[in-house]
CSV table of C-alpha atoms and ligand atoms in Angstrom, one decimal:
chain,number,residue,atom,x,y,z
Z,23,UNK,CA,-41.4,94.2,-17.2
Z,24,UNK,CA,-45.0,95.3,-17.7
Z,25,UNK,CA,-46.3,98.6,-16.2
Z,26,UNK,CA,-49.5,97.3,-14.8
Z,27,UNK,CA,-50.5,99.0,-11.5
Z,28,UNK,CA,-53.4,98.0,-9.2
Z,29,UNK,CA,-54.7,101.0,-7.3
Z,30,UNK,CA,-56.9,100.5,-4.2
Z,31,UNK,CA,-58.8,103.3,-2.5
Z,32,UNK,CA,-62.3,103.6,-1.2
Z,33,UNK,CA,-62.4,107.2,-2.4
Z,34,UNK,CA,-63.6,106.8,-6.0
Z,35,UNK,CA,-62.8,110.4,-7.1
Z,36,UNK,CA,-59.2,109.8,-6.0
Z,37,UNK,CA,-59.2,106.6,-8.1
Z,38,UNK,CA,-60.5,108.5,-11.2
Z,39,UNK,CA,-57.9,111.2,-10.9
Z,40,UNK,CA,-55.0,108.7,-10.4
Z,41,UNK,CA,-56.2,106.5,-13.3
Z,42,UNK,CA,-56.4,109.5,-15.7
Z,43,UNK,CA,-53.0,110.9,-14.7
Z,44,UNK,CA,-51.2,107.6,-14.7
Z,45,UNK,CA,-52.7,106.3,-17.9
Z,46,UNK,CA,-51.6,109.5,-19.6
Z,47,UNK,CA,-48.1,108.5,-18.6
Z,48,UNK,CA,-48.5,105.1,-20.2
Z,49,UNK,CA,-49.1,102.9,-17.2
Z,50,UNK,CA,-51.8,100.3,-17.4
Z,51,UNK,CA,-54.2,100.9,-14.5
Z,52,UNK,CA,-56.7,98.7,-12.8
Z,53,UNK,CA,-58.7,100.3,-9.9
Z,54,UNK,CA,-60.5,98.7,-7.0
Z,55,UNK,CA,-62.5,100.5,-4.3
Z,56,UNK,CA,-62.9,97.4,-2.1
Z,57,UNK,CA,-59.8,95.9,-0.5
Z,58,UNK,CA,-61.3,92.4,-0.4
Z,59,UNK,CA,-62.1,92.5,-4.0
Z,60,UNK,CA,-58.7,93.9,-4.8
Z,61,UNK,CA,-57.0,90.9,-3.2
Z,62,UNK,CA,-58.9,88.6,-5.6
Z,63,UNK,CA,-58.0,90.8,-8.5
Z,64,UNK,CA,-54.4,90.7,-7.4
Z,65,UNK,CA,-54.4,86.9,-7.2
Z,66,UNK,CA,-55.7,86.6,-10.8
Z,67,UNK,CA,-53.8,89.4,-12.5
Z,68,UNK,CA,-50.2,90.1,-13.4
Z,69,UNK,CA,-49.4,93.4,-11.7
Z,70,UNK,CA,-46.0,95.0,-11.3
Z,71,UNK,CA,-46.9,97.4,-8.5
Z,72,UNK,CA,-49.7,97.9,-6.0
Z,73,UNK,CA,-50.7,101.4,-4.9
Z,74,UNK,CA,-53.0,101.5,-1.9
Z,75,UNK,CA,-54.6,104.0,0.4
Z,76,UNK,CA,-54.0,103.5,4.1
Z,77,UNK,CA,-57.4,104.5,5.5
Z,78,UNK,CA,-60.1,102.4,4.0
Z,79,UNK,CA,-63.4,101.0,5.2
Z,80,UNK,CA,-63.3,97.2,5.7
Z,81,UNK,CA,-59.5,96.8,5.8
Z,82,UNK,CA,-56.7,99.1,6.6
Z,83,UNK,CA,-53.9,99.7,4.1
Z,84,UNK,CA,-51.5,98.1,6.7
Z,85,UNK,CA,-53.5,94.9,6.8
Z,86,UNK,CA,-53.8,94.9,3.1
Z,87,UNK,CA,-50.0,95.3,2.8
Z,88,UNK,CA,-49.6,92.1,4.9
Z,89,UNK,CA,-52.0,90.2,2.7
Z,90,UNK,CA,-50.3,91.3,-0.5
Z,91,UNK,CA,-46.9,90.3,0.8
Z,92,UNK,CA,-48.3,86.9,1.9
Z,93,UNK,CA,-50.0,86.4,-1.5
Z,94,UNK,CA,-47.5,87.9,-3.9
Z,95,UNK,CA,-44.3,88.7,-2.1
Z,96,UNK,CA,-42.6,89.9,-5.2
Z,97,UNK,CA,-45.0,92.8,-5.9
Z,98,UNK,CA,-43.9,96.1,-4.3
Z,99,UNK,CA,-46.6,97.9,-2.4
Z,100,UNK,CA,-46.7,101.7,-2.2
Z,101,UNK,CA,-48.9,103.2,0.5
Z,102,UNK,CA,-50.7,106.5,0.3
Z,103,UNK,CA,-51.0,108.1,3.8
Z,104,UNK,CA,-53.5,110.9,4.4
Z,105,UNK,CA,-51.1,113.1,6.3
Z,106,UNK,CA,-47.6,113.1,7.6
Z,107,UNK,CA,-48.2,110.5,10.2
Z,108,UNK,CA,-45.0,108.8,11.0
Z,109,UNK,CA,-46.9,106.1,12.8
Z,110,UNK,CA,-48.9,104.9,9.9
Z,111,UNK,CA,-46.0,105.2,7.5
Z,112,UNK,CA,-43.8,103.1,9.8
Z,113,UNK,CA,-46.7,100.6,10.3
Z,114,UNK,CA,-47.0,100.1,6.6
Z,115,UNK,CA,-43.3,99.7,6.0
Z,116,UNK,CA,-43.2,97.2,8.9
Z,117,UNK,CA,-46.1,95.3,7.2
Z,118,UNK,CA,-43.9,94.9,4.1
Z,119,UNK,CA,-44.7,98.0,2.1
Z,120,UNK,CA,-42.0,99.1,-0.3
Z,121,UNK,CA,-42.5,102.8,0.2
Z,122,UNK,CA,-45.1,105.5,1.0
Z,123,UNK,CA,-46.3,108.8,-0.4
Z,124,UNK,CA,-47.9,111.5,1.8
Z,125,UNK,CA,-51.1,113.2,0.6
Z,126,UNK,CA,-51.3,115.6,-0.9
Z,127,UNK,CA,-48.6,114.6,-3.5
Z,128,UNK,CA,-47.9,115.6,-7.0
Z,129,UNK,CA,-48.2,113.1,-9.8
Z,130,UNK,CA,-44.5,113.6,-10.6
Z,131,UNK,CA,-43.5,112.6,-7.1
Z,132,UNK,CA,-45.7,109.5,-7.3
Z,133,UNK,CA,-44.3,108.6,-10.7
Z,134,UNK,CA,-40.8,108.8,-9.2
Z,135,UNK,CA,-41.8,106.4,-6.5
Z,136,UNK,CA,-43.5,104.0,-8.9
Z,137,UNK,CA,-40.5,103.9,-11.2
Z,138,UNK,CA,-38.2,103.1,-8.3
Z,139,UNK,CA,-40.6,100.3,-7.2
Z,140,UNK,CA,-40.5,98.9,-10.8
Z,141,UNK,CA,-36.7,99.1,-10.8
Z,142,UNK,CA,-36.6,97.4,-7.4
Z,143,UNK,CA,-38.8,94.6,-8.7
Z,144,UNK,CA,-36.7,94.2,-11.8
Z,145,UNK,CA,-33.5,93.9,-9.7
Z,146,UNK,CA,-35.1,91.4,-7.4
Z,147,UNK,CA,-36.1,89.2,-10.4
Z,148,UNK,CA,-32.6,89.5,-11.8
Z,149,UNK,CA,-31.1,88.4,-8.5
Z,150,UNK,CA,-33.5,85.5,-8.4
Z,151,UNK,CA,-32.6,84.5,-12.0
Z,152,UNK,CA,-28.8,84.8,-11.3
Z,153,UNK,CA,-29.3,82.7,-8.2
Z,154,UNK,CA,-31.0,80.0,-10.3
Z,155,UNK,CA,-28.1,80.1,-12.8
Z,156,UNK,CA,-25.5,79.8,-10.0
Z,157,UNK,CA,-27.5,76.9,-8.5
Z,158,UNK,CA,-27.5,75.1,-11.8
Z,159,UNK,CA,-23.8,75.7,-12.3
Z,160,UNK,CA,-23.0,74.5,-8.8
Z,161,UNK,CA,-26.0,72.6,-7.5
Z,162,UNK,CA,-24.3,71.1,-4.4
Z,163,UNK,CA,-22.6,74.0,-2.7
Z,164,UNK,CA,-21.3,72.1,0.2
Z,165,UNK,CA,-19.5,69.7,-2.0
Z,166,UNK,CA,-16.2,70.6,-3.6
Z,167,UNK,CA,-15.2,69.2,-6.9
Z,168,UNK,CA,-15.4,70.3,-10.6
Z,169,UNK,CA,-14.2,67.1,-12.3
Z,170,UNK,CA,-16.3,65.5,-15.0
Z,171,UNK,CA,-17.1,62.6,-12.7
Z,172,UNK,CA,-18.4,64.9,-10.0
Z,173,UNK,CA,-20.4,66.9,-12.5
Z,174,UNK,CA,-22.1,63.8,-13.7
Z,175,UNK,CA,-22.9,62.9,-10.1
Z,176,UNK,CA,-24.3,66.4,-9.3
Z,177,UNK,CA,-26.6,65.9,-12.3
Z,178,UNK,CA,-28.0,62.7,-10.9
Z,179,UNK,CA,-28.3,64.2,-7.4
Z,180,UNK,CA,-30.3,67.1,-8.7
Z,181,UNK,CA,-32.7,64.9,-10.6
Z,182,UNK,CA,-33.1,62.2,-8.0
Z,183,UNK,CA,-33.6,64.8,-5.2
Z,184,UNK,CA,-36.8,66.0,-6.7
Z,185,UNK,CA,-38.4,62.6,-6.5
Z,186,UNK,CA,-39.3,60.6,-3.5
Z,187,UNK,CA,-37.6,57.5,-4.7
Z,188,UNK,CA,-35.4,55.3,-2.5
Z,189,UNK,CA,-31.8,55.9,-3.2
Z,190,UNK,CA,-28.8,53.7,-2.8
Z,191,UNK,CA,-25.5,55.7,-2.5
Z,192,UNK,CA,-22.4,53.5,-3.2
Z,193,UNK,CA,-18.8,54.3,-3.2
Z,194,UNK,CA,-15.5,53.5,-1.5
Z,195,UNK,CA,-14.9,54.4,2.1
Z,196,UNK,CA,-14.4,58.1,2.6
Z,197,UNK,CA,-15.7,59.2,-0.8
Z,198,UNK,CA,-18.5,61.4,0.7
Z,199,UNK,CA,-21.5,59.1,0.7
Z,200,UNK,CA,-23.0,60.8,3.8
Z,201,UNK,CA,-22.5,64.3,2.4
Z,202,UNK,CA,-24.1,63.1,-0.8
Z,203,UNK,CA,-27.1,61.8,1.1
Z,204,UNK,CA,-27.4,65.0,3.0
Z,205,UNK,CA,-27.3,67.0,-0.2
Z,206,UNK,CA,-30.1,64.8,-1.7
Z,207,UNK,CA,-32.2,65.6,1.4
Z,208,UNK,CA,-31.3,69.3,1.3
Z,209,UNK,CA,-32.4,69.6,-2.3
Z,210,UNK,CA,-35.6,67.6,-1.9
Z,211,UNK,CA,-39.1,68.7,-1.1
Z,212,UNK,CA,-38.5,67.3,2.4
Z,213,UNK,CA,-35.6,69.6,3.1
Z,214,UNK,CA,-37.6,71.4,5.9
Z,215,UNK,CA,-38.1,68.0,7.6
Z,216,UNK,CA,-35.5,66.1,9.6
Z,217,UNK,CA,-32.5,64.2,8.2
Z,218,UNK,CA,-32.0,61.3,10.6
Z,219,UNK,CA,-28.9,59.1,10.2
Z,220,UNK,CA,-28.2,55.7,11.6
Z,221,UNK,CA,-25.3,53.4,11.0
Z,222,UNK,CA,-26.3,49.8,10.6
Z,223,UNK,CA,-22.8,48.5,11.2
Z,224,UNK,CA,-21.9,46.6,14.3
Z,225,UNK,CA,-25.5,46.8,15.7
Z,226,UNK,CA,-27.1,43.6,16.9
Z,227,UNK,CA,-30.5,42.9,15.5
Z,228,UNK,CA,-32.6,43.6,18.6
Z,229,UNK,CA,-31.0,46.9,19.2
Z,230,UNK,CA,-31.2,48.0,15.6
Z,231,UNK,CA,-34.9,47.0,15.5
Z,232,UNK,CA,-35.9,49.0,18.5
Z,233,UNK,CA,-33.8,52.0,17.3
Z,234,UNK,CA,-35.5,51.9,13.9
Z,235,UNK,CA,-39.0,51.0,14.9
Z,236,UNK,CA,-39.2,52.2,18.5
Z,237,UNK,CA,-40.5,50.1,21.4
Z,238,UNK,CA,-43.4,50.1,23.9
Z,239,UNK,CA,-43.1,50.5,27.6
Z,240,UNK,CA,-41.9,47.2,29.1
Z,241,UNK,CA,-41.0,45.7,25.8
Z,242,UNK,CA,-37.7,44.5,27.3
Z,243,UNK,CA,-36.0,44.8,30.7
Z,244,UNK,CA,-34.6,48.3,30.3
Z,245,UNK,CA,-37.7,49.7,28.5
Z,246,UNK,CA,-39.1,51.8,31.3
Z,247,UNK,CA,-41.0,54.0,29.0
Z,248,UNK,CA,-42.2,53.8,25.4
Z,249,UNK,CA,-39.8,55.3,22.8
Z,250,UNK,CA,-40.5,56.3,19.2
Z,251,UNK,CA,-38.1,54.9,16.6
Z,252,UNK,CA,-36.1,56.7,13.9
Z,253,UNK,CA,-38.8,56.0,11.3
Z,254,UNK,CA,-41.1,58.2,13.5
Z,255,UNK,CA,-38.4,60.7,14.3
Z,256,UNK,CA,-37.7,61.2,10.5
Z,257,UNK,CA,-41.3,61.8,9.7
Z,258,UNK,CA,-41.7,64.3,6.9
Z,259,UNK,CA,-37.9,64.0,6.2
Z,260,UNK,CA,-35.3,61.5,5.2
Z,261,UNK,CA,-34.0,58.4,7.0
Z,262,UNK,CA,-30.4,57.7,6.2
Z,263,UNK,CA,-29.4,54.0,6.6
Z,264,UNK,CA,-25.6,54.1,6.6
Z,265,UNK,CA,-23.6,50.9,6.0
Z,266,UNK,CA,-26.8,49.1,5.1
Z,267,UNK,CA,-24.7,46.2,3.7
Z,268,UNK,CA,-23.8,45.3,7.3
Z,269,UNK,CA,-27.3,44.9,8.5
Z,270,UNK,CA,-28.0,41.5,10.1
Z,271,UNK,CA,-30.0,39.2,7.9
Z,272,UNK,CA,-32.9,38.9,10.3
Z,273,UNK,CA,-33.2,42.7,10.5
Z,274,UNK,CA,-33.1,42.9,6.7
Z,275,UNK,CA,-36.3,40.8,6.5
Z,276,UNK,CA,-38.0,43.2,9.0
Z,277,UNK,CA,-36.8,46.3,7.1
Z,278,UNK,CA,-38.1,44.8,3.8
Z,279,UNK,CA,-41.5,44.2,5.3
Z,280,UNK,CA,-41.6,47.7,6.7
Z,281,UNK,CA,-40.7,49.2,3.3
Z,282,UNK,CA,-43.2,47.1,1.4
Z,283,UNK,CA,-46.1,47.8,3.7
Z,284,UNK,CA,-45.0,51.4,4.6
Z,285,UNK,CA,-45.7,50.5,8.2
Z,286,UNK,CA,-43.6,49.7,11.3
Z,287,UNK,CA,-44.4,47.8,14.4
Z,288,UNK,CA,-42.6,49.0,17.6
Z,289,UNK,CA,-40.9,46.3,19.5
Z,290,UNK,CA,-43.4,44.9,22.1
Z,291,UNK,CA,-46.4,46.5,20.3
Z,292,UNK,CA,-49.2,44.9,18.4
Z,293,UNK,CA,-50.3,47.8,16.2
Z,294,UNK,CA,-48.6,48.9,13.1
Z,295,UNK,CA,-47.8,52.6,12.5
Z,296,UNK,CA,-47.5,54.1,9.1
Z,297,UNK,CA,-44.6,56.4,8.3
Z,298,UNK,CA,-43.8,59.3,5.9
Z,299,UNK,CA,-40.1,58.9,5.3
Z,300,UNK,CA,-37.8,58.9,2.3
Z,301,UNK,CA,-35.1,56.3,2.5
Z,302,UNK,CA,-31.5,56.9,1.5
Z,303,UNK,CA,-29.2,54.0,2.1
Z,304,UNK,CA,-25.4,53.9,1.7
Z,305,UNK,CA,-22.8,51.2,1.4
Z,306,UNK,CA,-19.2,50.8,0.6
Z,307,UNK,CA,-19.7,47.1,-0.2
Z,308,UNK,CA,-20.5,45.6,-3.5
Z,309,UNK,CA,-24.1,44.7,-2.6
Z,310,UNK,CA,-24.6,42.5,-5.7
Z,311,UNK,CA,-21.6,40.4,-4.6
Z,312,UNK,CA,-23.1,40.3,-1.1
Z,313,UNK,CA,-26.4,39.1,-2.6
Z,314,UNK,CA,-24.5,36.3,-4.5
Z,315,UNK,CA,-22.7,35.4,-1.3
Z,316,UNK,CA,-26.0,35.2,0.6
Z,317,UNK,CA,-25.1,37.9,3.0
Z,318,UNK,CA,-27.7,40.4,1.7
Z,319,UNK,CA,-31.3,39.7,0.7
Z,320,UNK,CA,-31.9,40.0,-3.0
Z,321,UNK,CA,-35.5,41.3,-2.5
Z,322,UNK,CA,-34.2,44.1,-0.2
Z,323,UNK,CA,-31.5,44.9,-2.6
Z,324,UNK,CA,-34.0,45.6,-5.4
Z,325,UNK,CA,-36.2,47.5,-3.0
Z,326,UNK,CA,-33.5,50.0,-2.0
Z,327,UNK,CA,-31.6,50.1,-5.3
Z,328,UNK,CA,-34.4,52.0,-7.1
Z,329,UNK,CA,-31.9,54.7,-8.0
Z,330,UNK,CA,-28.2,54.4,-7.5
Z,331,UNK,CA,-25.8,57.2,-7.0
Z,332,UNK,CA,-22.2,56.1,-7.4
Z,333,UNK,CA,-19.7,58.4,-5.7
Z,334,UNK,CA,-16.5,58.3,-7.6
Z,335,UNK,CA,-13.2,57.5,-5.9
Z,336,UNK,CA,-11.0,60.6,-5.4
Z,337,UNK,CA,-8.4,59.2,-7.9
Z,338,UNK,CA,-11.0,59.4,-10.6
Z,339,UNK,CA,-11.7,63.1,-10.1
Z,340,UNK,CA,-8.9,64.8,-12.1
Z,341,UNK,CA,-7.6,67.7,-10.0
Z,342,UNK,CA,-10.4,67.8,-7.4
Z,343,UNK,CA,-7.9,66.7,-4.8
Z,344,UNK,CA,-6.2,70.0,-5.0
Z,345,UNK,CA,-9.4,72.0,-4.8
Z,346,UNK,CA,-10.5,69.9,-1.8
Z,347,UNK,CA,-7.1,70.4,-0.2
Z,348,UNK,CA,-7.5,74.2,-0.5
Z,349,UNK,CA,-11.0,74.1,0.8
Z,350,UNK,CA,-10.0,72.0,3.8
Z,351,UNK,CA,-7.0,74.3,4.4
Z,352,UNK,CA,-9.3,77.3,4.4
Z,353,UNK,CA,-11.8,75.5,6.7
Z,354,UNK,CA,-9.2,74.6,9.3
Z,355,UNK,CA,-7.5,77.9,9.4
Z,356,UNK,CA,-10.6,80.1,9.4
Z,357,UNK,CA,-11.3,79.4,13.0
Z,358,UNK,CA,-7.6,79.9,14.0
Z,359,UNK,CA,-5.0,82.5,13.4
Z,360,UNK,CA,-5.0,81.8,9.6
Z,361,UNK,CA,-1.2,81.3,9.8
Z,362,UNK,CA,-1.1,78.8,7.0
Z,363,UNK,CA,-2.2,80.3,3.8
Z,364,UNK,CA,-1.3,77.8,1.0
Z,365,UNK,CA,0.7,75.0,-0.4
Z,366,UNK,CA,4.3,74.9,-1.6
Z,367,UNK,CA,4.4,73.8,-5.2
Z,368,UNK,CA,6.0,70.4,-4.4
Z,369,UNK,CA,3.3,69.6,-1.8
Z,370,UNK,CA,0.6,70.6,-4.3
Z,371,UNK,CA,2.2,68.1,-6.8
Z,372,UNK,CA,2.1,65.3,-4.3
Z,373,UNK,CA,-1.5,66.0,-3.5
Z,374,UNK,CA,-2.4,65.8,-7.1
Z,375,UNK,CA,-0.5,62.6,-7.9
Z,376,UNK,CA,-1.1,60.6,-4.7
Z,377,UNK,CA,-3.9,58.0,-5.4
Z,378,UNK,CA,-5.7,58.6,-2.0
Z,379,UNK,CA,-7.0,55.1,-1.3
Z,380,UNK,CA,-8.8,56.5,1.8
Z,381,UNK,CA,-10.4,59.1,-0.5
Z,382,UNK,CA,-11.7,62.5,0.7
Z,383,UNK,CA,-11.5,61.5,4.4
Z,384,UNK,CA,-7.8,60.6,4.1
Z,385,UNK,CA,-7.1,63.9,2.3
Z,386,UNK,CA,-9.0,65.9,4.9
Z,387,UNK,CA,-7.1,64.2,7.8
Z,388,UNK,CA,-3.8,64.8,5.9
Z,389,UNK,CA,-4.5,68.5,5.5
Z,390,UNK,CA,-5.6,69.0,9.1
Z,391,UNK,CA,-2.4,67.3,10.3
Z,392,UNK,CA,-0.3,69.3,7.9
Z,393,UNK,CA,-1.8,72.6,9.1
Z,394,UNK,CA,-1.0,71.6,12.7
Z,395,UNK,CA,2.6,70.7,11.8
Z,396,UNK,CA,3.4,73.4,9.3
Z,397,UNK,CA,6.3,75.6,10.3
Z,398,UNK,CA,5.9,78.1,7.5
Z,399,UNK,CA,2.9,79.9,6.0
Z,400,UNK,CA,2.8,77.4,3.2
Z,401,UNK,CA,2.4,73.6,3.6
Z,402,UNK,CA,5.5,71.8,2.4
Z,403,UNK,CA,6.1,68.2,1.4
Z,404,UNK,CA,7.7,67.7,4.9
Z,405,UNK,CA,4.3,68.4,6.5
Z,406,UNK,CA,2.6,65.6,4.6
Z,407,UNK,CA,2.5,62.0,5.8
Z,408,UNK,CA,5.3,59.8,4.5
Z,409,UNK,CA,3.1,57.8,2.2
Z,410,UNK,CA,2.0,61.0,0.5
Z,411,UNK,CA,5.3,62.7,0.5
Z,412,UNK,CA,7.1,59.8,-1.0
Z,413,UNK,CA,4.8,59.1,-3.8
Z,414,UNK,CA,6.6,59.2,-7.1
Z,415,UNK,CA,6.0,62.4,-9.0
Z,416,UNK,CA,8.0,64.4,-11.6
Z,417,UNK,CA,10.3,66.7,-9.7
Z,418,UNK,CA,10.5,70.4,-10.3
Z,419,UNK,CA,14.0,70.6,-8.9
Z,420,UNK,CA,16.9,68.2,-9.4
Z,421,UNK,CA,17.9,66.5,-6.2
Z,422,UNK,CA,21.5,67.4,-6.6
Z,423,UNK,CA,23.4,70.6,-5.9
Z,424,UNK,CA,25.9,69.9,-8.7
Z,425,UNK,CA,26.5,73.3,-10.3
Z,426,UNK,CA,26.2,71.7,-13.7
Z,427,UNK,CA,22.6,70.7,-13.0
Z,428,UNK,CA,21.4,73.8,-11.1
Z,429,UNK,CA,18.9,75.8,-13.0
Z,430,UNK,CA,18.5,79.6,-13.0
Z,431,UNK,CA,15.6,80.8,-10.9
Z,432,UNK,CA,13.7,82.0,-13.9
Z,433,UNK,CA,13.9,78.6,-15.5
Z,434,UNK,CA,12.7,76.9,-12.4
Z,435,UNK,CA,9.8,79.2,-12.2
Z,436,UNK,CA,8.9,78.7,-15.8
Z,437,UNK,CA,9.0,74.9,-15.5
Z,438,UNK,CA,7.1,74.9,-12.3
Z,439,UNK,CA,4.3,77.2,-13.5
Z,440,UNK,CA,4.1,75.0,-16.7
Z,441,UNK,CA,3.6,71.9,-14.6
Z,442,UNK,CA,1.0,73.4,-12.4
Z,443,UNK,CA,-0.9,74.7,-15.5
Z,444,UNK,CA,-0.7,71.2,-17.1
Z,445,UNK,CA,-2.0,69.7,-13.8
Z,446,UNK,CA,-4.9,72.2,-13.9
Z,447,UNK,CA,-5.8,71.7,-17.5
Z,448,UNK,CA,-4.6,75.2,-18.3
Z,449,UNK,CA,-6.8,76.9,-15.8
Z,450,UNK,CA,-4.9,80.1,-15.1
Z,451,UNK,CA,-7.2,81.5,-12.5
Z,452,UNK,CA,-6.8,78.3,-10.4
Z,453,UNK,CA,-3.1,78.2,-11.1
Z,454,UNK,CA,-2.6,81.8,-9.9
Z,455,UNK,CA,-4.6,81.0,-6.7
Z,456,UNK,CA,-2.6,77.8,-6.0
Z,457,UNK,CA,0.7,79.5,-6.7
Z,458,UNK,CA,-0.2,82.4,-4.4
Z,459,UNK,CA,0.4,84.7,-7.3
Z,460,UNK,CA,-1.6,87.7,-8.6
Z,461,UNK,CA,-3.4,86.6,-11.7
Z,462,UNK,CA,-2.0,89.6,-13.7
Z,463,UNK,CA,1.5,88.6,-12.7
Z,464,UNK,CA,0.9,85.1,-14.0
Z,465,UNK,CA,-0.4,86.4,-17.3
Z,466,UNK,CA,2.5,88.7,-17.6
Z,467,UNK,CA,5.0,85.9,-17.0
Z,468,UNK,CA,3.3,83.6,-19.5
Z,469,UNK,CA,3.3,86.4,-22.1
Z,470,UNK,CA,7.0,86.9,-21.5
Z,471,UNK,CA,7.7,83.2,-22.0
Z,472,UNK,CA,5.5,83.2,-25.1
Z,473,UNK,CA,2.9,81.0,-23.4
Z,474,UNK,CA,0.1,83.4,-23.3
Z,475,UNK,CA,-1.9,81.3,-25.8
Z,476,UNK,CA,-2.4,78.7,-23.1
Z,477,UNK,CA,-6.2,78.9,-22.6
Z,478,UNK,CA,-8.2,79.0,-19.4
Z,479,UNK,CA,-9.8,75.8,-18.4
Z,480,UNK,CA,-13.2,77.4,-18.1
Z,481,UNK,CA,-13.0,78.8,-21.6
Z,482,UNK,CA,-14.3,77.0,-24.6
Z,483,UNK,CA,-11.4,74.6,-25.3
Z,484,UNK,CA,-11.5,71.5,-23.2
Z,485,UNK,CA,-8.9,70.1,-20.8
Z,486,UNK,CA,-5.5,69.2,-22.1
Z,487,UNK,CA,-6.0,70.9,-25.4
Z,488,UNK,CA,-3.3,72.5,-27.5
Z,489,UNK,CA,-2.5,75.1,-24.8
Z,490,UNK,CA,-1.7,72.5,-22.2
Z,491,UNK,CA,0.2,70.4,-24.7
Z,492,UNK,CA,2.4,73.4,-25.4
Z,493,UNK,CA,3.0,73.8,-21.7
Z,494,UNK,CA,3.8,70.2,-21.4
Z,495,UNK,CA,6.5,70.5,-24.1
Z,496,UNK,CA,8.3,73.4,-22.4
Z,497,UNK,CA,8.3,71.9,-18.9
A,528,ATP,N1,-16.9,66.6,-2.3
A,528,ATP,C1,-16.7,66.9,-1.0
A,528,ATP,N2,-16.5,68.2,-0.7
A,528,ATP,C2,-16.2,68.6,0.6
A,528,ATP,N3,-16.1,67.7,1.6
A,528,ATP,C3,-16.3,66.4,1.3
A,528,ATP,C4,-16.6,66.0,0.0
A,528,ATP,N4,-16.7,64.6,0.1
A,528,ATP,C5,-16.5,64.3,1.3
A,528,ATP,N5,-16.2,65.3,2.1
A,528,ATP,C6,-15.8,65.3,3.5
A,528,ATP,O1,-15.0,64.1,3.7
A,528,ATP,C7,-15.4,63.4,4.9
A,528,ATP,C8,-15.8,62.0,4.5
A,528,ATP,O2,-17.1,62.1,3.9
A,528,ATP,P1,-18.3,61.1,4.3
A,528,ATP,O3,-18.4,60.8,5.7
A,528,ATP,O4,-19.5,61.6,3.6
A,528,ATP,O5,-17.8,59.8,3.5
A,528,ATP,P2,-18.3,58.3,3.4
A,528,ATP,O6,-18.3,57.9,2.0
A,528,ATP,O7,-19.7,58.3,4.2
A,528,ATP,O8,-17.2,57.5,4.3
A,528,ATP,P3,-17.4,56.1,5.0
A,528,ATP,O9,-17.6,55.1,3.9
A,528,ATP,O10,-16.0,56.0,5.6
A,528,ATP,O11,-18.5,56.2,5.9
A,528,ATP,C9,-16.5,64.2,5.6
A,528,ATP,O12,-15.9,65.1,6.5
A,528,ATP,C10,-17.1,65.1,4.4
A,528,ATP,O13,-17.6,66.3,4.9
A,529,MG,MG1,-20.2,57.3,5.9
């Protein structure tokens, strides 16, 4: 961080003194006696701290503070007040000053304040940098999932969000097409504008047309007053056309014309209105097949399929089902007594191995139901719907109570932990969380069983490496 300080004071002898004193302490000093000129200097230069007098001709230090904050919010401002006036000090802090010094002050006291301001600035930049890193690591905070398929999708979302291109989101029912569309909006330059969603399924053409384009007064029997359409409501934001594959053919032609001309004509009206809207459309149908079948217009397909984001089915997402299950569990217990805190291992196994044809939505419903049904503080297989509970998975425990087959507790635990680690690609932190076990306890047990070499999933070795193989052999 540089040590460039801009000092503003209309008392030039004060400026000279401060410059001499601070330069001798290796700060780079620029001085300005006019607040207006100082603001221009500030806009052009790269300063770390601003030091300003509070009583100046032309502009008060408090006003100057406000201007500096508006212009360069990251630069801390230190205000010099003429006397111990609480009012002016409070005023400057309220205006966004970082701190104040009361005249007369010693240079040493000023230097301490300047150094704190520099440190403060450095910390803020560090926080900003870390936030960017976190953002890059997990760009779509609302969305849970760390599988390779999801990471590929996050990558596309981040890139496409920056553009204004029309996006087609495809994926099976319940995969999260709407949440993806919202994320695209939230990360776009339009994020402060509205996100307006409409489902095109099961809507007759006239209704859909007036919903989208609006209507004039008297356009039809019920139209007692004019109403703007969703293209107008979404102005400056994103219009989400859900289930676009089910739009009636007649409406498809009208939508195509609107998108080509970037104008809509309200029902009953004779003037066209331009719109400023980004379109994101979603479908769980195979639109190309619909085009071949003649149920979807080819020209509209090309118009909306500028960029396609394919949301993977849940069964293609490695162990995301378990991560999602945990997140849904947390979500539905946080607003209640928090009675249910986790999953029994057998339930976790079913959740991982069941193929989830209804995708994330099915999983979410299943967890909500299980939380409502659970008799203990951990969800068991018996709390899962039959279809999930009876999916075929490797069992941890034998079905029988034949004394010859019964395993010692320690062995059961070793096998079970081994299986969970294999399922989680050796990620011990996640395993400990899932097992409701302290991480150190898990490490200690692995060490005892000679499995400490099994590496963490977030370490350099990739999933299912030697560590996981080793676990697979013992279990
Ligand atoms: N990755 C995810 N992380 C967290 N929640 C998710 C994720 N994906 C989906 N969901 C949740 O699952 C539910 C279904 O998602 P969404 O409505 O976006 O799916 P969809 O693909 O639009 O489904 P449909 O085709 O049935 O309309 C929602 O409650 C959503 O919040
Ligand atoms: Mg949907």
